[in-house]
Amino acid sequence: MSNENIAITSAIAEMTENTKLIGDRVSQFTNENESFHSKLIDQMKQIVQNITELKNNPSLPYIKSYEETTQKLKESQLKLQEMTENNTQLEKQMDELKQQLQTSQEENAKLATTASANNTQLNKQLEECNNKLQQAQQNFEAAQNQSTTDLQQAKDQLSQAQSDLQNIQQQQQQQVTEAQQAQKLAQQQLIDSQQKLGELQTLQSSMASQIMDVKDQIKQQLDNINQMVTNSQGYNTSYDNNLMQITNSLTELMNLIANPPSSPFTPPSPSSSSPGSGAIPGPKVNKKSSVPLTNVNQLKNENYQKFLGGKHKHKNKTKHKGKHSKTLRKGGYSYSTTQSYRSTRYSSPTKHKRSHHYSTLKK
């Protein structure tokens, strides 16, 4: 809408408002004038009635009242004359207002005609604007639909990515949990192994001490037997044979003690055990045992001293590797020893099983 049409519309609205105000004012004056005339006529009727009563009943109070009433009547007449003049003036003003109203109506008609023509043009422009607005709205809806589709695709991709990320996090958490459990299990196994190794080392030390005690006891028994053999050279052959059998049995026991089978409680070698683990090395045993005694005469000579701690050489020069078997025969008596050497890393006492055979000593 152009500025001219806006000004015309504003002027029409203003004139319409002024016309309405003029009509309201004329109506107000007319109502006031009619009310005043009605009151004035009522007062005059009352005055006439009072005068009539005074005439019929003349007396001094009534004369005084008559004079007052007459005075009031004069005043009322003056007011009536004034109101009449005012009414005449109002009528003139009403005529002027009517003339202005007629002029305003004519101008309004002209303005309405002009506004109608302008309104037709405005309607055309408005229709064009509506068409453009409708096209723009359609374009906006199409773009909005496309944006909605793209947004939904982006949301779906984001949801899939979040789901994949959650799955990866769950897998990582599961792997971390499994690794922690495996680490705890390994630590517990290490603690158990160290505890069992300490127990085995303590047991080994105790057994080594017991073996030394048995060796000392056997040495003492051999000394006693030596003394008995020295004192019993004149006894019969049966006694010598029994004594020889006892001596050979003790000798075999001594050899087993000097060259025991590999102990199931042997601690790991220094190369396989970690430094600072607190492993206590077992007692060293001299594998080159003394030459076994086979008869009574050897108990009297230097071979007995070799038996107690001397050195000897193997006749067959067999090295101590793997398994080896040696049989010594002398004086009609024989004994055999079989020994196995193994290096075993102990992970659990239940996993280490060995079978050891010890010769049965017969008296």
Coordinates of C-alpha atoms in Angstrom, one line a residue:
M1 CA 0.0 0.0 0.0
S2 CA 1.4 3.4 -1.0
N3 CA 1.8 6.4 1.3
E4 CA -1.0 8.3 -0.5
N5 CA -3.5 5.5 0.2
I6 CA -2.4 5.4 3.8
A7 CA -2.9 9.2 4.2
I8 CA -6.4 8.9 2.6
T9 CA -7.4 6.1 4.9
S10 CA -6.2 8.0 7.9
A11 CA -8.1 11.2 6.9
I12 CA -11.3 9.2 6.4
A13 CA -11.0 7.6 9.8
E14 CA -10.3 11.1 11.4
M15 CA -13.3 12.7 9.7
T16 CA -15.6 9.8 10.7
E17 CA -14.5 10.2 14.3
N18 CA -15.1 14.0 14.2
T19 CA -18.6 13.5 12.7
K20 CA -19.4 11.0 15.5
L21 CA -18.2 13.5 18.1
I22 CA -20.3 16.3 16.6
G23 CA -23.4 14.1 16.6
D24 CA -22.8 13.1 20.2
R25 CA -22.5 16.8 21.2
V26 CA -25.7 17.8 19.4
S27 CA -27.6 15.0 21.1
Q28 CA -26.2 16.0 24.5
F29 CA -27.3 19.7 24.0
T30 CA -30.7 18.6 22.8
N31 CA -31.2 16.4 25.8
E32 CA -30.1 19.1 28.2
N33 CA -32.3 21.7 26.5
E34 CA -35.4 19.4 26.7
S35 CA -34.7 18.7 30.3
F36 CA -34.3 22.4 31.2
H37 CA -37.5 23.3 29.4
S38 CA -39.3 20.5 31.1
K39 CA -38.1 21.6 34.5
L40 CA -38.9 25.3 33.7
I41 CA -42.5 24.4 32.6
D42 CA -43.0 22.4 35.8
Q43 CA -41.8 25.4 37.9
M44 CA -44.1 27.8 36.0
K45 CA -47.0 25.5 36.6
Q46 CA -46.2 25.4 40.3
I47 CA -45.9 29.2 40.4
V48 CA -49.3 29.6 38.6
Q49 CA -50.8 27.2 41.1
N50 CA -49.3 29.2 44.0
I51 CA -50.7 32.4 42.6
T52 CA -54.1 30.9 42.2
E53 CA -54.0 29.8 45.7
L54 CA -52.9 33.2 46.9
K55 CA -55.7 34.9 45.1
N56 CA -58.2 32.6 46.6
N57 CA -56.7 33.0 50.1
P58 CA -55.1 36.5 50.3
S59 CA -53.1 37.0 53.4
L60 CA -49.8 38.5 54.4
P61 CA -47.6 35.4 54.4
Y62 CA -49.0 34.4 51.1
I63 CA -48.4 37.9 49.7
K64 CA -44.8 37.5 50.8
S65 CA -44.6 34.1 49.3
Y66 CA -46.2 35.5 46.2
E67 CA -43.6 38.2 45.9
E68 CA -40.9 35.5 46.3
T69 CA -42.5 33.4 43.8
T70 CA -42.8 36.3 41.4
Q71 CA -39.2 37.0 41.9
K72 CA -38.4 33.4 41.2
L73 CA -40.6 33.5 38.1
K74 CA -38.7 36.5 36.8
E75 CA -35.5 34.8 37.4
S76 CA -36.8 31.7 35.7
Q77 CA -37.9 33.8 32.7
L78 CA -34.5 35.3 32.5
K79 CA -33.0 31.9 32.6
L80 CA -35.5 30.8 30.0
Q81 CA -34.6 33.7 27.8
E82 CA -30.9 32.9 28.3
M83 CA -31.5 29.3 27.5
T84 CA -33.5 30.3 24.4
E85 CA -30.6 32.4 23.2
N86 CA -28.2 29.6 24.0
N87 CA -30.5 27.2 22.1
T88 CA -30.5 29.6 19.1
Q89 CA -26.8 29.7 19.3
L90 CA -26.7 25.9 19.5
E91 CA -29.0 25.6 16.5
K92 CA -26.7 27.8 14.5
Q93 CA -23.8 25.6 15.6
M94 CA -25.8 22.5 14.7
D95 CA -26.5 24.0 11.3
E96 CA -22.8 24.6 10.9
L97 CA -22.0 21.1 12.1
K98 CA -24.5 19.6 9.7
Q99 CA -22.9 21.6 6.9
Q100 CA -19.5 20.3 7.9
L101 CA -20.9 16.8 8.2
Q102 CA -22.4 17.0 4.7
T103 CA -19.1 18.3 3.4
S104 CA -17.3 15.5 5.2
Q105 CA -19.6 13.0 3.7
E106 CA -19.0 14.3 0.2
E107 CA -15.3 14.2 0.8
N108 CA -15.7 10.7 2.2
A109 CA -17.5 9.7 -0.9
K110 CA -14.7 11.1 -3.1
L111 CA -12.1 9.4 -0.9
A112 CA -14.0 6.2 -1.0
T113 CA -14.1 6.3 -4.8
T114 CA -10.4 7.0 -4.9
A115 CA -9.7 4.4 -2.3
S116 CA -11.8 1.8 -4.3
A117 CA -9.7 2.4 -7.4
N118 CA -6.6 2.2 -5.3
N119 CA -7.9 -0.8 -3.5
T120 CA -8.4 -2.6 -6.9
Q121 CA -4.7 -1.9 -7.7
L122 CA -3.8 -2.9 -4.2
N123 CA -5.7 -6.1 -4.6
K124 CA -3.8 -7.0 -7.7
Q125 CA -0.5 -6.2 -6.0
L126 CA -1.7 -8.2 -2.9
E127 CA -2.6 -11.2 -5.2
E128 CA 0.8 -11.0 -6.8
C129 CA 2.4 -10.9 -3.3
N130 CA 0.2 -13.8 -2.2
N131 CA 1.3 -15.8 -5.2
K132 CA 5.0 -15.0 -4.5
L133 CA 4.5 -15.9 -0.9
Q134 CA 2.8 -19.2 -1.8
Q135 CA 5.7 -20.1 -4.1
A136 CA 8.2 -19.1 -1.5
Q137 CA 6.3 -21.2 1.1
Q138 CA 6.3 -24.2 -1.3
N139 CA 10.1 -23.8 -1.8
F140 CA 10.5 -23.5 1.9
E141 CA 8.5 -26.6 2.6
A142 CA 10.5 -28.5 0.0
A143 CA 13.8 -27.3 1.5
Q144 CA 12.5 -28.1 4.9
N145 CA 11.5 -31.7 3.9
Q146 CA 15.0 -32.2 2.3
S147 CA 16.6 -30.8 5.5
T148 CA 14.4 -33.2 7.5
T149 CA 15.5 -36.1 5.4
D150 CA 19.2 -35.1 5.7
L151 CA 18.8 -34.5 9.4
Q152 CA 17.2 -38.0 9.9
Q153 CA 20.0 -39.6 7.9
A154 CA 22.6 -37.7 10.0
K155 CA 20.8 -38.8 13.2
D156 CA 20.8 -42.4 12.0
Q157 CA 24.5 -42.3 11.2
L158 CA 25.2 -40.7 14.6
S159 CA 23.1 -43.4 16.3
Q160 CA 25.0 -46.1 14.5
A161 CA 28.3 -44.5 15.4
Q162 CA 27.3 -44.3 19.0
S163 CA 26.2 -47.9 19.0
D164 CA 29.5 -49.0 17.4
L165 CA 31.4 -46.9 19.9
Q166 CA 29.5 -48.5 22.8
N167 CA 30.2 -51.9 21.5
I168 CA 33.9 -51.1 21.2
Q169 CA 34.0 -49.7 24.7
Q170 CA 32.2 -52.9 26.0
Q171 CA 34.8 -55.1 24.2
Q172 CA 37.7 -53.0 25.6
Q173 CA 36.2 -53.2 29.1
Q174 CA 35.8 -56.9 28.7
Q175 CA 39.4 -57.3 27.5
V176 CA 40.6 -55.1 30.4
T177 CA 38.6 -57.2 32.9
E178 CA 40.0 -60.5 31.5
A179 CA 43.5 -59.1 31.5
Q180 CA 43.1 -58.0 35.1
Q181 CA 41.7 -61.4 36.1
A182 CA 44.6 -63.2 34.3
Q183 CA 47.0 -60.9 36.0
K184 CA 45.5 -61.6 39.4
L185 CA 45.5 -65.3 38.7
A186 CA 49.2 -65.2 37.6
Q187 CA 50.1 -63.2 40.8
Q188 CA 48.3 -65.7 43.0
Q189 CA 50.0 -68.6 41.2
L190 CA 53.4 -66.8 41.7
I191 CA 52.6 -66.3 45.4
D192 CA 51.6 -70.0 45.7
S193 CA 54.7 -71.1 43.9
Q194 CA 57.0 -69.0 46.0
Q195 CA 55.2 -70.3 49.2
K196 CA 55.5 -73.9 48.1
L197 CA 59.1 -73.4 47.0
G198 CA 59.9 -72.1 50.5
E199 CA 58.2 -75.1 52.0
L200 CA 60.2 -77.4 49.7
Q201 CA 63.4 -75.7 50.6
T202 CA 62.7 -75.9 54.3
L203 CA 61.8 -79.6 53.9
Q204 CA 65.0 -80.2 51.8
S205 CA 67.1 -78.5 54.5
S206 CA 65.4 -80.7 57.1
M207 CA 66.0 -83.9 55.1
A208 CA 69.6 -82.9 54.5
S209 CA 70.1 -82.5 58.2
Q210 CA 68.4 -85.9 58.8
I211 CA 70.6 -87.6 56.2
M212 CA 73.7 -86.2 57.9
D213 CA 72.5 -87.5 61.2
V214 CA 71.9 -91.0 59.6
K215 CA 75.3 -90.9 58.0
D216 CA 76.9 -90.1 61.4
Q217 CA 74.9 -93.0 63.0
I218 CA 76.0 -95.4 60.2
K219 CA 79.6 -94.2 60.6
Q220 CA 79.4 -95.0 64.3
Q221 CA 77.9 -98.4 63.6
L222 CA 80.7 -99.1 61.1
D223 CA 83.2 -98.2 63.7
N224 CA 81.5 -100.5 66.1
I225 CA 81.4 -103.3 63.5
N226 CA 85.1 -102.7 62.8
Q227 CA 85.9 -103.1 66.4
M228 CA 83.7 -106.2 66.5
V229 CA 85.5 -107.6 63.5
T230 CA 88.9 -106.9 65.0
N231 CA 87.8 -108.7 68.2
S232 CA 86.1 -111.6 66.5
Q233 CA 88.8 -112.9 64.1
G234 CA 88.9 -116.2 65.9
Y235 CA 85.1 -116.9 65.5
N236 CA 83.8 -119.5 63.1
T237 CA 83.0 -119.0 59.5
S238 CA 79.2 -118.8 60.0
Y239 CA 79.6 -115.8 62.3
D240 CA 82.0 -114.2 59.7
N241 CA 79.4 -114.7 57.0
N242 CA 76.6 -113.1 59.0
L243 CA 78.9 -110.2 59.9
M244 CA 79.9 -109.8 56.3
Q245 CA 76.2 -109.7 55.2
I246 CA 75.5 -107.0 57.8
T247 CA 78.6 -105.1 56.7
N248 CA 77.6 -105.3 53.0
S249 CA 74.0 -104.1 53.8
L250 CA 75.3 -101.1 55.8
T251 CA 77.8 -100.4 53.0
E252 CA 75.0 -100.4 50.4
L253 CA 73.0 -98.0 52.6
M254 CA 76.0 -95.8 52.9
N255 CA 76.4 -95.7 49.2
L256 CA 72.8 -94.8 48.7
I257 CA 73.2 -91.9 51.2
A258 CA 76.4 -90.8 49.5
N259 CA 74.8 -91.0 46.0
P260 CA 71.1 -90.4 46.6
P261 CA 68.6 -90.4 43.7
S262 CA 67.7 -86.9 42.5
S263 CA 65.5 -85.3 45.2
P264 CA 62.0 -84.2 44.3
F265 CA 62.7 -81.2 46.4
T266 CA 65.7 -79.9 44.5
P267 CA 65.2 -76.1 44.0
P268 CA 65.5 -74.5 40.6
S269 CA 69.0 -73.8 39.3
P270 CA 70.3 -70.2 39.7
S271 CA 69.8 -69.7 35.9
S272 CA 66.1 -70.5 36.1
S273 CA 65.3 -68.7 39.3
S274 CA 65.0 -65.0 39.5
P275 CA 67.6 -63.1 41.5
G276 CA 66.5 -62.1 45.0
S277 CA 63.9 -64.8 45.2
G278 CA 65.3 -66.0 48.5
A279 CA 66.1 -69.6 47.4
I280 CA 68.2 -71.5 49.8
P281 CA 70.6 -73.9 48.1
G282 CA 70.5 -77.5 49.3
P283 CA 73.4 -79.2 50.9
K284 CA 76.1 -80.3 48.5
V285 CA 76.5 -84.1 48.3
N286 CA 79.8 -85.6 47.1
K287 CA 78.7 -87.9 44.3
K288 CA 82.1 -89.6 44.2
S289 CA 81.5 -91.9 47.1
S290 CA 84.0 -94.1 48.7
V291 CA 84.8 -97.5 47.4
P292 CA 82.2 -99.9 48.9
L293 CA 83.5 -102.4 51.4
T294 CA 83.0 -106.0 50.3
N295 CA 84.8 -108.1 52.9
V296 CA 86.1 -108.0 56.4
N297 CA 89.7 -107.5 55.6
Q298 CA 89.0 -104.2 53.8
L299 CA 87.6 -102.8 57.1
K300 CA 91.1 -103.0 58.5
N301 CA 93.1 -101.3 55.9
E302 CA 93.2 -97.9 54.2
N303 CA 90.0 -98.6 52.2
Y304 CA 88.0 -98.0 55.3
Q305 CA 89.5 -94.5 55.5
K306 CA 88.6 -93.9 51.8
F307 CA 85.0 -95.0 52.6
L308 CA 84.8 -92.4 55.4
G309 CA 85.6 -89.5 53.0
G310 CA 88.3 -90.4 50.6
K311 CA 88.2 -90.2 46.8
H312 CA 87.9 -93.0 44.3
K313 CA 87.9 -93.4 40.6
H314 CA 85.3 -95.3 38.5
K315 CA 86.8 -98.3 36.7
N316 CA 84.5 -97.9 33.7
K317 CA 85.0 -94.1 33.5
T318 CA 81.3 -93.5 33.2
K319 CA 80.3 -89.8 33.3
H320 CA 77.4 -88.7 35.4
K321 CA 75.0 -87.8 32.6
G322 CA 71.5 -89.2 32.1
K323 CA 71.1 -92.7 33.6
H324 CA 74.0 -95.0 34.3
S325 CA 74.1 -98.4 36.0
K326 CA 77.1 -99.8 37.8
T327 CA 77.5 -103.3 39.2
L328 CA 80.4 -104.1 41.4
R329 CA 81.3 -107.7 42.1
K330 CA 83.9 -108.7 44.6
G331 CA 84.2 -111.5 47.2
G332 CA 80.9 -113.2 46.1
Y333 CA 78.7 -110.1 46.9
S334 CA 77.1 -107.6 44.5
Y335 CA 75.0 -104.6 44.6
S336 CA 73.7 -102.2 41.9
T337 CA 72.7 -98.5 41.9
T338 CA 70.6 -96.8 39.4
Q339 CA 70.4 -93.0 39.4
S340 CA 68.4 -90.6 37.3
Y341 CA 69.2 -86.9 36.9
R342 CA 66.5 -84.5 35.8
S343 CA 66.2 -80.8 36.0
T344 CA 62.6 -79.9 36.6
R345 CA 60.9 -76.5 36.9
Y346 CA 58.3 -76.9 39.7
S347 CA 55.1 -75.2 39.0
S348 CA 53.0 -77.3 41.4
P349 CA 53.8 -80.2 43.7
T350 CA 51.0 -82.2 42.1
K351 CA 52.6 -81.9 38.7
H352 CA 55.9 -83.4 39.9
K353 CA 55.7 -87.1 40.3
R354 CA 58.7 -89.4 40.6
S355 CA 59.2 -93.0 41.6
H356 CA 62.2 -93.8 43.5
H357 CA 63.4 -97.3 44.3
Y358 CA 65.6 -98.1 47.2
S359 CA 67.1 -101.4 47.8
T360 CA 65.8 -103.3 50.7
L361 CA 68.4 -104.0 53.3
K362 CA 68.4 -107.5 54.6
K363 CA 70.2 -108.5 57.8

